[in-house]
N, C-alpha and C. Protein backbone atom coordinates (compact mmCIF):
# COMPACT_ATOMS: atom_id res chain seq x y z
N MET A 1 0.98 -1.03 -0.06
CA MET A 1 -0.24 0.16 -0.07
C MET A 1 0.84 0.97 -0.05
N SER A 2 0.82 2.43 -0.52
CA SER A 2 1.43 3.47 -0.83
C SER A 2 0.33 4.39 -0.16
N PHE A 3 0.91 5.89 0.19
CA PHE A 3 -0.15 7.04 0.13
C PHE A 3 0.40 7.94 -0.52
N ALA A 4 -0.83 8.70 -0.79
CA ALA A 4 -0.60 9.91 -1.55
C ALA A 4 -1.35 11.14 -0.81
N THR A 5 -0.62 12.45 -1.00
CA THR A 5 -0.85 13.38 -0.70
C THR A 5 -0.83 14.55 -1.45
N CYS A 6 -1.85 15.16 -1.93
CA CYS A 6 -1.86 16.03 -3.02
C CYS A 6 -2.35 17.19 -2.52
N ARG A 7 -1.92 18.31 -3.39
CA ARG A 7 -2.36 19.64 -3.03
C ARG A 7 -2.90 20.27 -4.46
N LEU A 8 -4.42 21.36 -4.10
CA LEU A 8 -5.11 21.50 -5.15
C LEU A 8 -3.93 22.22 -6.13
N GLY A 9 -3.97 22.54 -7.41
CA GLY A 9 -3.24 22.83 -8.36
C GLY A 9 -4.16 23.74 -8.49
N ALA A 10 -3.54 25.14 -8.97
CA ALA A 10 -3.70 26.49 -8.97
C ALA A 10 -4.08 26.73 -10.46
N LEU A 11 -3.69 25.47 -11.70
CA LEU A 11 -4.66 25.28 -12.88
C LEU A 11 -5.21 24.34 -13.13
N PRO A 12 -5.92 24.34 -13.99
CA PRO A 12 -6.96 22.93 -14.11
C PRO A 12 -5.92 21.72 -14.68
N ASP A 13 -5.98 20.32 -14.45
CA ASP A 13 -5.42 19.65 -14.85
C ASP A 13 -5.88 19.26 -16.46
N ALA A 14 -7.28 19.69 -16.91
CA ALA A 14 -7.93 18.79 -17.55
C ALA A 14 -8.94 19.80 -17.79
N ILE A 15 -9.43 19.73 -19.04
CA ILE A 15 -11.14 20.01 -19.48
C ILE A 15 -12.00 18.56 -19.45
N ALA A 16 -12.96 18.16 -18.94
CA ALA A 16 -13.88 17.72 -18.38
C ALA A 16 -14.80 17.45 -20.01
N PRO A 17 -15.02 16.24 -20.39
CA PRO A 17 -16.21 16.49 -21.30
C PRO A 17 -17.20 16.97 -21.48
N ASP A 18 -17.82 17.17 -19.90
CA ASP A 18 -18.95 17.90 -19.99
C ASP A 18 -18.61 19.87 -20.02
N GLY A 19 -17.29 20.22 -20.14
CA GLY A 19 -16.60 21.38 -20.54
C GLY A 19 -16.35 22.03 -19.10
N SER A 20 -16.38 21.48 -17.96
CA SER A 20 -15.91 21.85 -16.58
C SER A 20 -14.62 21.67 -16.34
N GLU A 21 -13.43 23.02 -15.57
CA GLU A 21 -12.53 22.49 -15.35
C GLU A 21 -12.18 21.48 -14.29
N VAL A 22 -11.64 20.51 -14.49
CA VAL A 22 -10.92 19.43 -13.46
C VAL A 22 -9.91 19.63 -12.91
N ARG A 23 -9.44 19.84 -11.54
CA ARG A 23 -8.33 19.71 -10.59
C ARG A 23 -8.05 18.71 -10.14
N VAL A 24 -7.08 17.66 -10.47
CA VAL A 24 -7.02 16.25 -9.37
C VAL A 24 -6.79 16.26 -8.08
N LEU A 25 -7.24 15.74 -7.38
CA LEU A 25 -6.58 15.98 -6.16
C LEU A 25 -5.90 14.37 -5.86
N CYS A 26 -6.38 13.31 -5.47
CA CYS A 26 -5.99 11.78 -4.92
C CYS A 26 -6.90 10.95 -6.10
N SER A 27 -5.71 9.78 -6.30
CA SER A 27 -6.53 8.78 -7.10
C SER A 27 -5.76 7.58 -6.10
N THR A 28 -6.66 6.55 -6.20
CA THR A 28 -6.69 5.21 -6.04
C THR A 28 -6.34 4.04 -6.58
N SER A 29 -6.44 3.16 -6.72
CA SER A 29 -6.83 1.70 -7.30
C SER A 29 -8.40 1.97 -7.72
N ARG A 30 -9.10 2.35 -6.41
CA ARG A 30 -10.62 2.04 -6.57
C ARG A 30 -11.23 3.80 -6.78
N GLY A 31 -10.69 4.60 -6.93
CA GLY A 31 -11.54 5.98 -6.94
C GLY A 31 -10.42 6.79 -6.91
N SER A 32 -11.26 7.85 -7.82
CA SER A 32 -10.42 9.08 -7.78
C SER A 32 -11.07 10.51 -7.13
N LEU A 33 -10.28 11.56 -6.72
CA LEU A 33 -10.94 12.85 -6.05
C LEU A 33 -10.71 14.07 -7.09
N ALA A 34 -11.40 15.01 -7.22
CA ALA A 34 -11.04 15.92 -7.94
C ALA A 34 -12.30 16.87 -7.78
N ARG A 35 -11.55 18.28 -8.12
CA ARG A 35 -12.68 19.60 -8.14
C ARG A 35 -12.85 19.72 -9.29
N PHE A 36 -14.31 20.12 -9.39
CA PHE A 36 -14.78 20.51 -10.68
C PHE A 36 -15.21 21.89 -10.75
N THR A 37 -15.29 22.93 -11.42
CA THR A 37 -15.52 24.10 -11.50
C THR A 37 -16.15 24.50 -13.21
N LEU A 38 -17.44 25.24 -12.81
CA LEU A 38 -17.97 25.75 -14.18
C LEU A 38 -18.29 27.00 -13.68
N PRO A 39 -17.54 28.12 -14.66
CA PRO A 39 -17.82 29.27 -14.77
C PRO A 39 -19.27 29.87 -14.33
N PRO A 40 -19.35 31.31 -14.14
CA PRO A 40 -20.55 32.04 -13.60
C PRO A 40 -21.72 31.45 -14.43
N HIS A 41 -22.63 31.52 -14.44
CA HIS A 41 -24.00 31.53 -15.50
C HIS A 41 -23.50 30.50 -16.92
N ALA A 42 -22.82 29.48 -16.38
CA ALA A 42 -22.00 28.48 -17.68
C ALA A 42 -23.03 26.94 -17.82
N VAL A 43 -23.39 27.12 -18.88
CA VAL A 43 -23.94 25.71 -18.71
C VAL A 43 -22.96 24.00 -19.27
N SER A 44 -23.06 23.15 -18.73
CA SER A 44 -22.46 21.98 -19.11
C SER A 44 -22.71 21.59 -20.19
N LYS A 45 -21.99 20.71 -20.95
CA LYS A 45 -22.65 19.83 -22.04
C LYS A 45 -23.42 18.39 -21.48
N ALA A 46 -24.62 17.62 -21.57
CA ALA A 46 -25.18 16.67 -21.13
C ALA A 46 -24.09 15.54 -21.76
N MET A 47 -23.93 14.84 -20.36
CA MET A 47 -23.31 13.63 -20.83
C MET A 47 -23.65 11.88 -20.10
N ALA A 48 -23.14 11.18 -20.70
CA ALA A 48 -23.26 9.84 -19.71
C ALA A 48 -22.13 8.94 -19.61
N HIS A 49 -21.76 8.52 -18.64
CA HIS A 49 -20.66 7.62 -18.21
C HIS A 49 -21.02 6.19 -18.58
N ARG A 50 -19.94 5.92 -18.99
CA ARG A 50 -20.30 4.37 -19.74
C ARG A 50 -19.77 3.55 -18.66
N SER A 51 -19.01 3.37 -17.61
CA SER A 51 -18.22 2.27 -16.72
C SER A 51 -17.98 3.15 -15.12
N VAL A 52 -17.97 4.54 -15.08
CA VAL A 52 -17.97 5.06 -13.52
C VAL A 52 -19.22 5.60 -12.86
N GLU A 53 -19.26 5.56 -11.79
CA GLU A 53 -20.21 6.68 -11.10
C GLU A 53 -19.98 7.23 -10.32
N GLU A 54 -20.14 8.54 -9.82
CA GLU A 54 -19.50 9.68 -9.30
C GLU A 54 -20.61 9.92 -7.85
N VAL A 55 -20.02 10.84 -7.26
CA VAL A 55 -20.67 11.60 -6.09
C VAL A 55 -19.90 12.98 -6.11
N TRP A 56 -20.97 13.77 -6.06
CA TRP A 56 -20.12 14.95 -6.21
C TRP A 56 -21.01 15.97 -4.81
N TYR A 57 -19.67 16.69 -4.52
CA TYR A 57 -20.30 17.76 -2.90
C TYR A 57 -20.05 19.03 -3.52
N PHE A 58 -21.15 19.97 -3.56
CA PHE A 58 -21.15 21.50 -3.92
C PHE A 58 -20.58 22.08 -2.75
N ILE A 59 -19.66 22.83 -3.26
CA ILE A 59 -18.94 24.16 -2.16
C ILE A 59 -19.02 25.48 -2.63
N SER A 60 -19.24 25.97 -3.80
CA SER A 60 -19.48 26.79 -3.94
C SER A 60 -20.34 27.57 -5.50
N GLY A 61 -20.89 28.89 -4.86
CA GLY A 61 -22.06 28.63 -6.10
C GLY A 61 -23.39 28.24 -6.21
N ARG A 62 -24.16 28.51 -7.20
CA ARG A 62 -25.39 28.20 -7.00
C ARG A 62 -25.31 27.63 -8.28
N GLY A 63 -26.29 26.40 -8.48
CA GLY A 63 -26.62 25.90 -9.60
C GLY A 63 -27.86 25.25 -9.77
N GLN A 64 -28.06 24.52 -10.92
CA GLN A 64 -28.90 23.12 -10.98
C GLN A 64 -28.12 21.79 -11.35
N MET A 65 -28.90 20.69 -11.12
CA MET A 65 -28.11 19.63 -11.84
C MET A 65 -29.21 18.98 -12.85
N TRP A 66 -29.30 18.52 -13.95
CA TRP A 66 -30.39 17.45 -14.58
C TRP A 66 -29.76 16.11 -14.39
N ARG A 67 -30.92 15.13 -14.07
CA ARG A 67 -30.64 13.71 -14.49
C ARG A 67 -31.85 12.72 -14.31
N PRO A 68 -31.90 12.29 -15.59
CA PRO A 68 -33.22 11.36 -15.74
C PRO A 68 -33.09 10.25 -15.17
N SER A 69 -33.86 9.50 -15.23
CA SER A 69 -33.79 8.40 -15.04
C SER A 69 -35.20 7.59 -15.55
N HIS A 70 -34.80 5.92 -15.60
CA HIS A 70 -36.16 5.30 -16.22
C HIS A 70 -37.50 5.53 -15.98
N ASP A 71 -37.69 5.64 -14.55
CA ASP A 71 -39.10 6.45 -13.94
C ASP A 71 -39.22 7.73 -13.19
N ARG A 72 -37.79 8.60 -13.57
CA ARG A 72 -38.23 10.08 -12.91
C ARG A 72 -37.50 10.79 -14.16
N ASP A 73 -37.67 12.17 -14.02
CA ASP A 73 -36.91 13.07 -14.71
C ASP A 73 -36.64 14.69 -13.44
N GLU A 74 -35.61 14.77 -12.80
CA GLU A 74 -35.47 15.85 -12.37
C GLU A 74 -34.68 16.79 -12.78
N ILE A 75 -34.37 18.01 -12.18
CA ILE A 75 -33.93 19.05 -12.08
C ILE A 75 -33.68 19.45 -10.64
N VAL A 76 -32.85 19.35 -9.92
CA VAL A 76 -32.46 19.51 -8.38
C VAL A 76 -31.95 20.92 -8.13
N ASP A 77 -31.84 21.95 -7.05
CA ASP A 77 -30.98 23.00 -6.64
C ASP A 77 -30.04 22.68 -6.03
N VAL A 78 -28.40 22.91 -6.50
CA VAL A 78 -26.98 22.69 -5.96
C VAL A 78 -26.50 23.42 -5.37
N GLU A 79 -25.82 23.96 -4.14
CA GLU A 79 -25.59 24.92 -3.28
C GLU A 79 -24.48 24.09 -2.36
N PRO A 80 -23.69 24.95 -1.43
CA PRO A 80 -22.60 24.36 -0.89
C PRO A 80 -23.51 23.76 0.39
N GLY A 81 -23.10 22.37 0.54
CA GLY A 81 -23.70 21.21 1.45
C GLY A 81 -24.39 20.28 0.69
N VAL A 82 -24.68 20.34 -0.53
CA VAL A 82 -25.70 19.55 -1.25
C VAL A 82 -24.61 18.34 -1.67
N ALA A 83 -25.15 17.05 -1.77
CA ALA A 83 -24.24 16.53 -2.92
C ALA A 83 -25.45 15.78 -3.53
N THR A 84 -24.79 14.90 -4.52
CA THR A 84 -25.57 14.22 -5.90
C THR A 84 -24.79 12.86 -5.98
N SER A 85 -25.46 12.21 -6.68
CA SER A 85 -25.11 10.91 -6.95
C SER A 85 -25.20 11.05 -8.82
N ILE A 86 -24.25 10.50 -9.28
CA ILE A 86 -24.67 10.15 -10.38
C ILE A 86 -24.14 8.83 -10.83
N PRO A 87 -25.11 7.91 -11.07
CA PRO A 87 -24.94 6.64 -11.59
C PRO A 87 -24.38 6.09 -13.06
N VAL A 88 -23.76 5.01 -12.74
CA VAL A 88 -23.20 4.40 -13.95
C VAL A 88 -24.23 4.72 -14.77
N GLY A 89 -24.21 5.34 -16.29
CA GLY A 89 -25.09 5.23 -17.00
C GLY A 89 -26.06 6.61 -17.26
N ALA A 90 -26.17 7.08 -16.02
CA ALA A 90 -26.53 8.09 -16.03
C ALA A 90 -26.79 9.59 -16.54
N HIS A 91 -27.95 9.62 -16.95
CA HIS A 91 -27.49 11.12 -17.93
C HIS A 91 -27.33 12.39 -17.34
N PHE A 92 -26.66 13.35 -17.48
CA PHE A 92 -26.99 14.15 -16.27
C PHE A 92 -26.17 15.72 -16.90
N GLN A 93 -26.55 16.89 -16.83
CA GLN A 93 -26.31 18.53 -17.46
C GLN A 93 -26.18 19.17 -15.76
N PHE A 94 -25.44 19.76 -15.88
CA PHE A 94 -25.86 21.17 -15.06
C PHE A 94 -25.31 22.53 -15.44
N ARG A 95 -26.02 23.28 -14.59
CA ARG A 95 -25.42 24.65 -14.88
C ARG A 95 -25.43 25.74 -13.91
N SER A 96 -24.71 26.83 -13.76
CA SER A 96 -24.29 27.76 -12.74
C SER A 96 -25.51 29.17 -12.86
N VAL A 97 -26.41 29.31 -12.12
CA VAL A 97 -26.87 30.49 -11.78
C VAL A 97 -26.77 31.37 -11.08
N SER A 98 -25.37 31.33 -10.61
CA SER A 98 -25.22 32.18 -9.49
C SER A 98 -23.99 33.30 -10.57
N PRO A 99 -23.54 34.33 -9.64
CA PRO A 99 -22.33 35.31 -10.60
C PRO A 99 -20.78 34.99 -10.42
N GLU A 100 -21.22 33.81 -9.35
CA GLU A 100 -19.50 33.02 -9.13
C GLU A 100 -19.35 31.78 -9.62
N PRO A 101 -18.31 31.09 -9.72
CA PRO A 101 -18.19 29.69 -10.13
C PRO A 101 -19.05 28.69 -9.70
N LEU A 102 -19.56 27.82 -10.06
CA LEU A 102 -19.96 26.61 -9.62
C LEU A 102 -18.54 25.58 -9.20
N GLU A 103 -18.97 25.18 -7.83
CA GLU A 103 -17.60 24.10 -8.04
C GLU A 103 -18.15 23.28 -7.01
N ALA A 104 -17.40 21.95 -7.23
CA ALA A 104 -17.91 20.62 -6.58
C ALA A 104 -17.03 19.50 -6.30
N VAL A 105 -16.61 19.05 -5.48
CA VAL A 105 -15.50 18.08 -5.26
C VAL A 105 -16.32 16.95 -5.31
N GLY A 106 -15.84 16.08 -6.37
CA GLY A 106 -16.23 14.59 -6.72
C GLY A 106 -15.20 13.50 -6.80
N THR A 107 -15.69 12.31 -6.29
CA THR A 107 -15.44 11.11 -6.10
C THR A 107 -16.10 10.61 -7.27
N THR A 108 -14.82 10.21 -8.12
CA THR A 108 -15.15 9.16 -9.11
C THR A 108 -14.66 7.44 -8.71
N MET A 109 -15.56 6.42 -9.05
CA MET A 109 -14.97 5.31 -8.79
C MET A 109 -15.66 4.03 -10.05
N PRO A 110 -14.92 3.44 -10.33
CA PRO A 110 -13.28 3.43 -9.81
C PRO A 110 -13.00 4.72 -10.99
N PRO A 111 -11.50 5.11 -10.55
CA PRO A 111 -10.41 6.36 -11.30
C PRO A 111 -11.29 6.34 -12.92
N TRP A 112 -11.09 7.73 -13.07
CA TRP A 112 -11.50 8.27 -14.87
C TRP A 112 -10.23 7.15 -15.80
N PRO A 113 -11.18 6.48 -16.61
CA PRO A 113 -10.42 5.30 -17.45
C PRO A 113 -9.84 6.35 -18.29
N GLY A 114 -10.31 7.38 -19.20
CA GLY A 114 -9.95 7.71 -20.39
C GLY A 114 -10.94 8.58 -21.21
N GLU A 115 -9.98 8.84 -22.15
CA GLU A 115 -11.25 9.72 -23.39
C GLU A 115 -12.54 9.10 -23.71
N ASP A 116 -12.68 7.66 -23.66
CA ASP A 116 -13.70 7.19 -24.12
C ASP A 116 -14.98 6.91 -23.04
N GLU A 117 -14.70 7.39 -22.03
CA GLU A 117 -15.10 7.05 -21.02
C GLU A 117 -16.82 8.14 -20.84
N ALA A 118 -16.95 9.36 -21.05
CA ALA A 118 -18.07 9.59 -21.34
C ALA A 118 -18.71 10.09 -22.87
N ALA A 119 -19.75 10.09 -22.93
CA ALA A 119 -20.71 9.81 -24.33
C ALA A 119 -21.56 11.16 -24.17
N ALA A 120 -21.88 11.96 -25.00
CA ALA A 120 -22.71 12.97 -25.16
C ALA A 120 -23.93 12.26 -25.55
N VAL A 121 -24.99 13.28 -24.41
CA VAL A 121 -26.16 12.94 -25.01
C VAL A 121 -26.93 14.15 -24.92
N ASP A 122 -28.29 14.17 -25.54
CA ASP A 122 -29.11 15.13 -25.40
C ASP A 122 -29.69 15.97 -23.82
N GLY A 123 -29.50 17.07 -23.88
CA GLY A 123 -29.78 17.60 -22.28
C GLY A 123 -30.95 18.50 -22.56
N VAL A 124 -31.31 19.37 -21.48
CA VAL A 124 -32.53 20.01 -21.18
C VAL A 124 -31.70 21.14 -21.62
N TRP A 125 -30.77 21.93 -21.04
CA TRP A 125 -30.33 23.03 -21.71
C TRP A 125 -29.40 23.05 -22.90
N SER A 126 -29.08 24.41 -23.62
CA SER A 126 -28.10 24.52 -24.65
C SER A 126 -26.40 24.74 -23.82
N PRO A 127 -25.79 24.21 -23.85
CA PRO A 127 -24.53 24.14 -23.67
C PRO A 127 -24.05 25.40 -23.67
N THR A 128 -22.79 26.31 -23.04
CA THR A 128 -22.25 27.12 -23.14
C THR A 128 -20.42 27.00 -23.14
N VAL A 129 -20.30 25.91 -22.61
CA VAL A 129 -18.68 25.43 -22.78
C VAL A 129 -18.44 24.71 -23.70
């Protein structure tokens, strides 16, 4: 077993397929942790993950997240203190509705496998990123 100690980077490590900025925190063989940032009043691209599930915890800004499933279609308000889950294969899209960035810390299980993981889907809002 090895340990990792990581510090939040000043610049993004990547741009996620949904268009948000990603700053990778730590990763293990079973999961990874990253900070996602969407600019003020921006709308992400709608996506679905092929093999990973995620849990997001919002730390700043205000926004909304859309997640449809077989028997429900919901848009939830997100702000600091709110956590959401994104199951494998679930469609999702999010947007900032505040003058500050919408930021979340998210766990990806298993860790992000690469470029082919996310698939674009039709969303409820027109993306701006």
